[in-house]
Coordinates of C-alpha atoms and ligand atoms in Angstrom, one line a residue:
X1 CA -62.8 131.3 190.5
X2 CA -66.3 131.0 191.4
X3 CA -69.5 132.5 189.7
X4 CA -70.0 136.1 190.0
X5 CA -73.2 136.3 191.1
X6 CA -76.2 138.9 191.0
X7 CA -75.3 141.1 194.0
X8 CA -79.0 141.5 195.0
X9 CA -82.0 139.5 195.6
X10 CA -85.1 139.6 194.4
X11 CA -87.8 141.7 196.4
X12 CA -90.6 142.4 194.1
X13 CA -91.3 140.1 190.9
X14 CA -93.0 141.3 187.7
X15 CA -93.9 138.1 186.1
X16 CA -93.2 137.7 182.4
X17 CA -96.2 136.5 180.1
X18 CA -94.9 133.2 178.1
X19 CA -95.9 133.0 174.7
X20 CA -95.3 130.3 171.7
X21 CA -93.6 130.8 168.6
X22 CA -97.0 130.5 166.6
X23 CA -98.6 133.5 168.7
X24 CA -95.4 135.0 168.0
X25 CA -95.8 134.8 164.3
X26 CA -99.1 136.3 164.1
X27 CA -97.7 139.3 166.7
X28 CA -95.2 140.0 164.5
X29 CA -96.7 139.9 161.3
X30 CA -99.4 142.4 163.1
X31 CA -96.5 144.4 164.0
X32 CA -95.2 145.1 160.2
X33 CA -92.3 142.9 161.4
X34 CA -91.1 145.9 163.6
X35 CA -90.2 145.3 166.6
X36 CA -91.0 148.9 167.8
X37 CA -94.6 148.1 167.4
X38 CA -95.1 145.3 169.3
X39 CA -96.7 145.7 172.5
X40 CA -94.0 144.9 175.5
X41 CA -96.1 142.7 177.6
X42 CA -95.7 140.5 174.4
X43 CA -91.8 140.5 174.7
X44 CA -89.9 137.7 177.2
X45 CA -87.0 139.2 177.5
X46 CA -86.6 142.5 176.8
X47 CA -83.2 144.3 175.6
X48 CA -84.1 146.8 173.6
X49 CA -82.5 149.3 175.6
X50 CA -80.7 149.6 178.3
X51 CA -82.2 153.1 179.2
X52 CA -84.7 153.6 182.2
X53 CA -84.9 149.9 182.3
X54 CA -83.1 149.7 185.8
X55 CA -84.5 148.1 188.6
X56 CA -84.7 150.3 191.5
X57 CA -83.3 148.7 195.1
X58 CA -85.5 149.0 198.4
X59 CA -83.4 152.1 198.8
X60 CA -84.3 153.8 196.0
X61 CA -88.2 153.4 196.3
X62 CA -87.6 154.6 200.2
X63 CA -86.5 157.4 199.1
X64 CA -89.4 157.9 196.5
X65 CA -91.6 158.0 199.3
X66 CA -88.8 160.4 201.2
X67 CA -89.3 162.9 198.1
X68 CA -89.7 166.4 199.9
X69 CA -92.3 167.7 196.6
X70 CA -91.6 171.2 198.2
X71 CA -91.5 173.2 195.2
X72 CA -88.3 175.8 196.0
X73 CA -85.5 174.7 198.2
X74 CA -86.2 171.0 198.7
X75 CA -84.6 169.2 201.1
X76 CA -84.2 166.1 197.7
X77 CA -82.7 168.8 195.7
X78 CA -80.3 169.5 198.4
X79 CA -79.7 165.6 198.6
X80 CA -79.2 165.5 195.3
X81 CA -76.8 168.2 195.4
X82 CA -74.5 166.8 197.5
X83 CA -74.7 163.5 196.0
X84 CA -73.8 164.7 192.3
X85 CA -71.4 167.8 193.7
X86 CA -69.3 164.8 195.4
X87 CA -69.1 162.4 192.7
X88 CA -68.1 165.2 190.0
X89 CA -66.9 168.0 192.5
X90 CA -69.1 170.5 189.5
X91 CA -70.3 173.9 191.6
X92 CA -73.5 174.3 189.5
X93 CA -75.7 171.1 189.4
X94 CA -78.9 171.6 187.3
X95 CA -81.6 168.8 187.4
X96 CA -83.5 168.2 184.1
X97 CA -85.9 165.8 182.9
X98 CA -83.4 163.9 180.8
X99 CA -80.2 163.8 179.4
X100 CA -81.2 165.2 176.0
X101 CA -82.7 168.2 178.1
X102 CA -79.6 169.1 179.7
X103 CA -78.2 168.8 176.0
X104 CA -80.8 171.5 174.7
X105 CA -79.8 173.5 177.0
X106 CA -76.1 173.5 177.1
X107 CA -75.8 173.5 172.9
X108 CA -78.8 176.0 173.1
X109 CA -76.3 178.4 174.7
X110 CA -73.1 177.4 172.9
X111 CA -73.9 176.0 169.5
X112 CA -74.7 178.5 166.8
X113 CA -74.4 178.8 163.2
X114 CA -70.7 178.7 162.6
X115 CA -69.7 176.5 165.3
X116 CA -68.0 172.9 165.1
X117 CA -68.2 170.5 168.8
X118 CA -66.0 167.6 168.2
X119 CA -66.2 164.5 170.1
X120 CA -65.2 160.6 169.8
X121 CA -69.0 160.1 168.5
X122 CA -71.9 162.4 169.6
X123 CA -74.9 159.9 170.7
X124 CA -78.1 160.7 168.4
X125 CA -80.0 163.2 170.9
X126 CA -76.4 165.0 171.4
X127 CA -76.0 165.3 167.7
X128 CA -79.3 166.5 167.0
X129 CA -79.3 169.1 169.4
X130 CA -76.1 170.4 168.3
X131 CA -77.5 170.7 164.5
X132 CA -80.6 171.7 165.8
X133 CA -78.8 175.1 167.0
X134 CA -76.7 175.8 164.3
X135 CA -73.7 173.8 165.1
X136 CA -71.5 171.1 163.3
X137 CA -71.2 167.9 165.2
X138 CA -68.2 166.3 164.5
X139 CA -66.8 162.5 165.4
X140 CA -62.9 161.3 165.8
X141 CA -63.1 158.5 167.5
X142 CA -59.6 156.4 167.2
X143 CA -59.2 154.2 164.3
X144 CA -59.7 151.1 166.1
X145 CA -63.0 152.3 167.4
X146 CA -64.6 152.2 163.7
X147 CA -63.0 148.5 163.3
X148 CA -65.2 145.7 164.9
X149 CA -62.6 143.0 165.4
X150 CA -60.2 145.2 167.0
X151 CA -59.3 144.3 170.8
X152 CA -58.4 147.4 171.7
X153 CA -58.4 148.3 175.2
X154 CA -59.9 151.6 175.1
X155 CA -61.9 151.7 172.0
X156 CA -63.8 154.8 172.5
X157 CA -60.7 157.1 172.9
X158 CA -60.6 160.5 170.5
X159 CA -58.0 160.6 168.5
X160 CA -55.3 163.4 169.7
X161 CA -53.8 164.0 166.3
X162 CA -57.0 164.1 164.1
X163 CA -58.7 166.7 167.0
X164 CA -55.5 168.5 166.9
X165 CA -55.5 169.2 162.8
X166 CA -59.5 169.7 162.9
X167 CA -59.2 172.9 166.1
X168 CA -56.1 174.3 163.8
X169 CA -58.3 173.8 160.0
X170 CA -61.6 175.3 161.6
X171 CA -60.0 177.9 164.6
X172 CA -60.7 177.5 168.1
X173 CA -62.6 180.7 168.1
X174 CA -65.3 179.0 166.3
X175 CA -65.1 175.8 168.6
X176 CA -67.3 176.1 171.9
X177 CA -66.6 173.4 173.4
X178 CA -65.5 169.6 173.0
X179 CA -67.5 166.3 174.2
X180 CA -66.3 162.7 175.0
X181 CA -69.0 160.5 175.5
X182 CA -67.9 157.9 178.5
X183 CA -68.5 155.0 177.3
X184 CA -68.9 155.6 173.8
X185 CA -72.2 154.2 173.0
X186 CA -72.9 154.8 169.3
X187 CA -69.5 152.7 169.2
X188 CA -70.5 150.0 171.0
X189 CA -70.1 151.2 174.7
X190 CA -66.5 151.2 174.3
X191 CA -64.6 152.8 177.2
X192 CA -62.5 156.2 177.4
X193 CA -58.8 156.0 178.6
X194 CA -57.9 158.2 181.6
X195 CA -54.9 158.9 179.9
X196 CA -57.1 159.9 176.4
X197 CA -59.4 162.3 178.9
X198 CA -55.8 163.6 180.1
X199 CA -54.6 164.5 176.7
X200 CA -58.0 165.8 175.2
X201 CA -57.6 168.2 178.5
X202 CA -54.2 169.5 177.5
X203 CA -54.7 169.6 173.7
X204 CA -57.9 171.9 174.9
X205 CA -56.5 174.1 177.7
X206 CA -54.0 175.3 175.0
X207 CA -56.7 177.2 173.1
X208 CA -58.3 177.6 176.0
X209 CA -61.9 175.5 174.6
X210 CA -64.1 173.8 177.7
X211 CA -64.1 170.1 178.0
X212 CA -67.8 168.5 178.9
X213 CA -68.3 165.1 179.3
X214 CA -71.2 162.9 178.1
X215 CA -71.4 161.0 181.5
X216 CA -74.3 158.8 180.8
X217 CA -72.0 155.4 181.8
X218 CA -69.1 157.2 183.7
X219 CA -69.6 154.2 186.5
X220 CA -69.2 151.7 183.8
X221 CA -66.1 153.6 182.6
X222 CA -64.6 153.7 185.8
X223 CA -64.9 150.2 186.3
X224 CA -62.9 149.5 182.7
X225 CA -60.0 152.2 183.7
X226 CA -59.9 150.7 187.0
X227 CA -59.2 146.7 185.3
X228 CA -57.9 148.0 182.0
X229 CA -55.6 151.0 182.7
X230 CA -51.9 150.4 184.3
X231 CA -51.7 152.2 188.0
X232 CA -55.8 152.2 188.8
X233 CA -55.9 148.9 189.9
X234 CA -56.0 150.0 193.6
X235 CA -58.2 152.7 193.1
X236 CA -62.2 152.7 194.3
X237 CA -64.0 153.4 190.9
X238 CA -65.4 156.7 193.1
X239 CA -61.9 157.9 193.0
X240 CA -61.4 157.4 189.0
X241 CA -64.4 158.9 188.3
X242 CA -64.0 162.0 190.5
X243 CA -60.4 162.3 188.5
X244 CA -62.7 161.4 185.1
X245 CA -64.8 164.4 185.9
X246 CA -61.8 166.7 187.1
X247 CA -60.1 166.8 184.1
X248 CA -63.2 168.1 182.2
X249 CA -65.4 171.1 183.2
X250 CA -68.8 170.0 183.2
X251 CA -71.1 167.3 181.6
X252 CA -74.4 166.6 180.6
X253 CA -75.8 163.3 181.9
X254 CA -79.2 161.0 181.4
X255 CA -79.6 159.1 185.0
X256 CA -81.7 156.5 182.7
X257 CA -78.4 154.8 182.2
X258 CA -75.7 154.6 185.2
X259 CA -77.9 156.7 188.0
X260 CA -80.1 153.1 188.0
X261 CA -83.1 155.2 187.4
X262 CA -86.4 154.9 185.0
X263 CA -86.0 158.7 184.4
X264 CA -83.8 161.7 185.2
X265 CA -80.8 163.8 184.2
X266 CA -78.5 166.8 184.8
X267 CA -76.2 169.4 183.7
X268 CA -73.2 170.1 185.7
X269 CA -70.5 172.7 185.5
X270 CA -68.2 175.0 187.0
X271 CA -68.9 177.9 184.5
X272 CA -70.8 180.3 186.9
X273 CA -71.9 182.6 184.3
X274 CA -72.7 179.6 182.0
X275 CA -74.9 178.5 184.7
X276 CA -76.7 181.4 185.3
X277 CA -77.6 181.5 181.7
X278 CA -78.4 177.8 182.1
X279 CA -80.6 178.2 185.0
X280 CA -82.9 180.8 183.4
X281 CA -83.2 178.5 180.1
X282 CA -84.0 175.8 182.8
X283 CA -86.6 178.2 184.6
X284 CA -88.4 178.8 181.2
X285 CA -88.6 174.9 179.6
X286 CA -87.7 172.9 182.9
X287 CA -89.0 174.0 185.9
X288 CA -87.3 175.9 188.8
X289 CA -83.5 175.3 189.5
X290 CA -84.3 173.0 192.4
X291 CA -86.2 170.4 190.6
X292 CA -85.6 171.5 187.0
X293 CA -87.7 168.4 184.9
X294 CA -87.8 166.1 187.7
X295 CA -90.2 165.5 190.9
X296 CA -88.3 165.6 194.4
X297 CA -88.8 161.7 194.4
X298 CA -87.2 161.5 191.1
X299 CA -84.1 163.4 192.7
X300 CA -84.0 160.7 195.8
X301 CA -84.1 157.6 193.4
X302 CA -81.0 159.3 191.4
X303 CA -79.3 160.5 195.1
X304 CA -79.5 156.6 196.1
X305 CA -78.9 155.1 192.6
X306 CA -75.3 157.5 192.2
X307 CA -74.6 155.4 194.9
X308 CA -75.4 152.3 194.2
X309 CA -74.1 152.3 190.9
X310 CA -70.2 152.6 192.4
X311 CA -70.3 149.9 194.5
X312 CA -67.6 148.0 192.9
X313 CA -69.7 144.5 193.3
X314 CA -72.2 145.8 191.1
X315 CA -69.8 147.1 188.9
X316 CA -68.3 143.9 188.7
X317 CA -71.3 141.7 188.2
X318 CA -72.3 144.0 185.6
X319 CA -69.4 144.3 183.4
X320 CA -69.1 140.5 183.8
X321 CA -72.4 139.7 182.0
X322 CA -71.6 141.3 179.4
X323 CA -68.3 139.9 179.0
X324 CA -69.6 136.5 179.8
X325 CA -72.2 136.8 176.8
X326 CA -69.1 137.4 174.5
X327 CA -67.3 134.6 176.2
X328 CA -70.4 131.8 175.4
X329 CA -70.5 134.1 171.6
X330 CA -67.1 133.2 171.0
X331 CA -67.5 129.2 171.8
X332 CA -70.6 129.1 169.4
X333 CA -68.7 131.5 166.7
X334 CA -71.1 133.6 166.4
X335 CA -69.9 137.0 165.4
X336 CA -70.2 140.2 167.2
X337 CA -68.2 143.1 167.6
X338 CA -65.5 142.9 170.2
X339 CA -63.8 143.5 172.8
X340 CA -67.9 143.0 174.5
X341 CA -68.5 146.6 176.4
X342 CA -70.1 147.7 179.1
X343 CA -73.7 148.1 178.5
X344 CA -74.5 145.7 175.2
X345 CA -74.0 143.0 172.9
X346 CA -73.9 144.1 169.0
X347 CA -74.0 140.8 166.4
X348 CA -72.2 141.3 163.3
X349 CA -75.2 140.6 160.9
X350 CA -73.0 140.9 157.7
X351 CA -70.9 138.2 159.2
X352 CA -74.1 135.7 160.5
X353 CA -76.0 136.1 157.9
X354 CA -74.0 137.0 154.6
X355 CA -76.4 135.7 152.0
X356 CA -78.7 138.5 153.1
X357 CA -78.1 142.1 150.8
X358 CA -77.6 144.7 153.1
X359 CA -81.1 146.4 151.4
X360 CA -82.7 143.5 152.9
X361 CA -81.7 144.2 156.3
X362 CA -79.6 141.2 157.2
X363 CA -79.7 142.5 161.1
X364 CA -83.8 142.7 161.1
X365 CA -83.7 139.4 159.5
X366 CA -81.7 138.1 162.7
X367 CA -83.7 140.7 165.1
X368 CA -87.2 138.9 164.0
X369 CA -85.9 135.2 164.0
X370 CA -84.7 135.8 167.7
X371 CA -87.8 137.4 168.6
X372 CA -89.9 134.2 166.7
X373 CA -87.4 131.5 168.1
X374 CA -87.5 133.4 171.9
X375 CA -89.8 136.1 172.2
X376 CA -86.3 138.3 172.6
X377 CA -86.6 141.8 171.3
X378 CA -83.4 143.1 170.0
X379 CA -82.6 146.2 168.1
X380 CA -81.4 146.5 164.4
X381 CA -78.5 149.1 164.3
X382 CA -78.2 148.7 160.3
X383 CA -79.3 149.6 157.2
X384 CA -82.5 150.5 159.0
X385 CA -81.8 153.1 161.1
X386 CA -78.7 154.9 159.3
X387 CA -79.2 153.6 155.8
X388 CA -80.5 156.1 153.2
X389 CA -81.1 156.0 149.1
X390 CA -78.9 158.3 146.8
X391 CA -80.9 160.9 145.5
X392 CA -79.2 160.3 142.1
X393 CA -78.9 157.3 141.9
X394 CA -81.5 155.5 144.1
X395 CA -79.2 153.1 145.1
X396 CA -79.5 152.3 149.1
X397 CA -76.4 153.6 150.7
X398 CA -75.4 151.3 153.7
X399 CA -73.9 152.2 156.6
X400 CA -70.7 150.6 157.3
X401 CA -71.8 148.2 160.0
X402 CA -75.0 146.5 159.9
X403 CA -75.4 145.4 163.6
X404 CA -78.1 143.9 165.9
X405 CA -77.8 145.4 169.5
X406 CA -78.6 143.3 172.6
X407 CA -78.9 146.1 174.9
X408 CA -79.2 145.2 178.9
X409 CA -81.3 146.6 181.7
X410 CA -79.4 147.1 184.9
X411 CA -80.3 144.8 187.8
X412 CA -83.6 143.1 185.8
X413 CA -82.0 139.6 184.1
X414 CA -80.5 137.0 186.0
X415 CA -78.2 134.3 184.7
X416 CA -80.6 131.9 183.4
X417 CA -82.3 134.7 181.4
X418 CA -78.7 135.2 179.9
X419 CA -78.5 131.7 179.1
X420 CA -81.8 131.4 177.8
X421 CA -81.0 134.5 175.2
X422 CA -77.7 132.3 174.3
X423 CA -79.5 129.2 173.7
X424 CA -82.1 131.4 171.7
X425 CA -79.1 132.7 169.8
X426 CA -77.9 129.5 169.3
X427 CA -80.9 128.5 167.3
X428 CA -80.9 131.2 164.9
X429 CA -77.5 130.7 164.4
X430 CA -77.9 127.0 163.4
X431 CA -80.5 128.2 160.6
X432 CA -78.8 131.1 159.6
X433 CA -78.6 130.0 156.2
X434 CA -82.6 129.5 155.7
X435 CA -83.1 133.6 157.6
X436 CA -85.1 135.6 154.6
X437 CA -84.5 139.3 154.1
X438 CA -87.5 141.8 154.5
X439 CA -88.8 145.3 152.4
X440 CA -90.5 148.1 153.1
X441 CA -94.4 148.1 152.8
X442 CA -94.4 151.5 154.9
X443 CA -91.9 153.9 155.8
X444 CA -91.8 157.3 157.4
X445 CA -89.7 160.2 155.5
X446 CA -87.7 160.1 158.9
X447 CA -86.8 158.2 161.8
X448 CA -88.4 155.6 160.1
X449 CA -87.1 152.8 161.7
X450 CA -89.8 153.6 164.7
X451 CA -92.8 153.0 162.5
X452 CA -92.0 151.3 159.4
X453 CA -93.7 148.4 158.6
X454 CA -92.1 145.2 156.4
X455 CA -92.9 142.1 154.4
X456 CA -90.3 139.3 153.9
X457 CA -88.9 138.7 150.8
Ligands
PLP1 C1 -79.2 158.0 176.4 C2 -78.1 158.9 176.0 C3 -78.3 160.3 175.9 C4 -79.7 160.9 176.0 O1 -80.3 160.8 177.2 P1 -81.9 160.7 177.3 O2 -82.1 160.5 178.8 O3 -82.3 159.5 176.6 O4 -82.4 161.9 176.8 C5 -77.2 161.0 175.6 N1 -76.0 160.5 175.4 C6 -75.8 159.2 175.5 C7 -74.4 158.6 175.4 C8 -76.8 158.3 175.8 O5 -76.6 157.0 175.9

């Protein structure tokens, strides 16, 4: 088989500033040794996130300069309408500035004291905004999705039996709706079956609770039904995602992710009275119903990019680096958590660097040596972000997995950045025996991985 390659060339450069590993000692001991406070044009490769990092094609900055800024009854927002209204077949489309916008919105109106929204595992802003109304957010992810050496096929499934007991303990009256985030990024971009959205449906329609979908990476989903699932082999990954989205009844989506966009989101249902409520939430925080957050070029870039995204050569390329990093991971034996999925690469910290305490941060330990060694900025998902101290006690609690997240923009890196990041790897990996564990000098009362600042120990 020959290389996949990068389905695109390169129109319009942005050319990275080189730096050496002594500047990048005194930047990051500037920086606290936080990576979140080092200034990007001091980073050479960049994978903090993978959201609004996307490169836009010629198509998509056409249509920026198509935007009609019109501000009722756009001719973009009509676009845009179409666009979304085909890939989901959702009646009520309802543009908003992001995807945690749309989620205000829709637990705004749904969530109250009381109320319990299960899900495989609510992302962060999904979470929050369903405690933030009142309402119990609650994860059930399978088994085999909590386990990180489990090769799984569809590790970010719900499971069946544990949703079924939880809507028979807490009542379906009290349950407003139900979410499955596709693919399940807090567990490592793991996909959702077709079958698992299937039986979530039928489980629901019985007590009669709405299924939403948190559609952020519904392309990338589509593309691992489409090789993963028996009988969607011969299927356009359009066609599995309109089936995706028919078997739930609305979703909330951030185009920062699979719309290929630097920002943008939505809200689409079928409800029509849950729209109408959603519109005139939209009217009073958003904007008007025809460009809710966004600016009519915004809604052009996410028209073209909805496109773009489903073209099963991208899909292919995409998926592919991912699985290629785990591939080059695997000869090296470096640990990470497997099967690779669509979006990022998380390291096993515990695993690479095991003489590290986990309350001295084994995965920041990792996440500054790879930005000294490369200039690669990486994200601690660890005892940073999620770990807390016992109020008794004062022992740190850990959370169970102390990972470091390679996280990668759409369409920006090309292969020899990927190799460079593996060689970087590589090098860390060879001295992970001499990598020194850090403390807090500063650190926020929350949120604090954002801010805090460090000293090695
Ligand atoms: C990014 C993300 C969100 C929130 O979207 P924003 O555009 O960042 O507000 C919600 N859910 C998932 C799964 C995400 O990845």
């Amino acid at each position: 088989m020959k290389t996949i390659i990068e389905p695109f060339k390169i129109k319009v450069v942005e050319p990275i500033k080189m730096t050496t590993r002594s500047q990048r000692g005194d930047i990051l001991k500037q920086a606290g040794y936080n990576l979140f406070m080092v200034t990007a044009e001091n980073i050479i490769i960049d994978l903090l996130t993978d959201s609004g990092t996307a490169a836009m094609s010629d198509e998509q900055w056409a249509g920026i300069m198509r935007g009609d800024e019109s501000y009722a009854g756009a001719r973009s927002f009509r676009r845009f309408y179409e666009k979304v209204n085909e890939i989901t077949g959702y009646q009520h489309i309802i543009p908003t500035h992001q995807g945690r916008a749309a989620e205000r919105i829709l637990f705004g109106l749904l969530a109250k004291s009381g109320t319990y929204i299960p899900s495989n595992t609510h992302f962060d802003t999904t979470r929050a905004n369903i405690e933030y109304s009142g309402g119990v957010a609650i994860d059930l992810v399978i088994p085999e999705g909590k386990d990180p050496q489990s090769l799984h096929p569809f590790k970010g499934n719900i499971d069946i039996e544990q949703l079924r007991d939880f809507i028979r303990k807490v009542d379906p009256e009290n349950i407003p709706v139900c979410m499955l985030t596709v693919t399940n990024n807090s567990g490592g971009g793991q996909p959702v079956s077709m079958e698992n959205i299937r039986e979530t449906k039928d489980l629901l329609s019985r007590y009669n609770i709405p299924l939403f979908l948190d559609a952020c990476r519904f392309a990338e989903n589509a593309y691992f039904i489409k090789t993963r699932e028996p009988g969607y082999a011969d299927k356009t990954c359009q066609e599995i995602a309109r089936e995706m989205f028919s078997l739930a009844d609305g979703c909330t989506m951030s185009a920062k992710k699979d719309a290929l966009v630097n920002i943008g989101g939505f809200l689409a249902l079928n409800d029509e009275e849950l729209a109408m409520k959603a519109r005139n939430v939209l009217i009073v925080t958003e904007g008007f119903p025809t460009y809710g957050g966004l600016a009519g070029r915004d809604l052009e870039a996410i028209t073209q990019g909805l496109d773009e995204v489903l073209h099963e050569d991208y899909l292919e390329y995409r998926i592919r680096t991912v699985e290629y990093m785990g591939e080059k991971l695997d000869q090296m034996g470096v640990p990470y958590l497997k099967p690779p999925g669509g979006h990022a690469i998380y390291l096993d910290a515990k695993t690479f660097a095991p003489h590290i305490p986990v309350h001295h941060f084994p995965g920041q330990a990792i996440a500054c040596e790879l930005y000294l060694e490369g200039g690669i900025r990486t994200c601690e998902i660890g005892s940073i972000m999620f770990g807390k101290i016992d109020p008794d006690t004062g022992e740190h609690v850990a959370p169970p997995l102390e990972l470091v997240r390679l996280a990668f923009p759409r369409r920006v890196y090309t292969q020899s950045h990927f190799d460079y990041v593996l060689e970087v790897i590589a090098e860390v990996f060879q001295k992970r025996k001499k990598l020194r564990g850090y403390r807090f000098v500063y650190e926020a009362p929350m949120l604090r991985h954002f801010t805090a600042r460090f000293e090695q120990i």
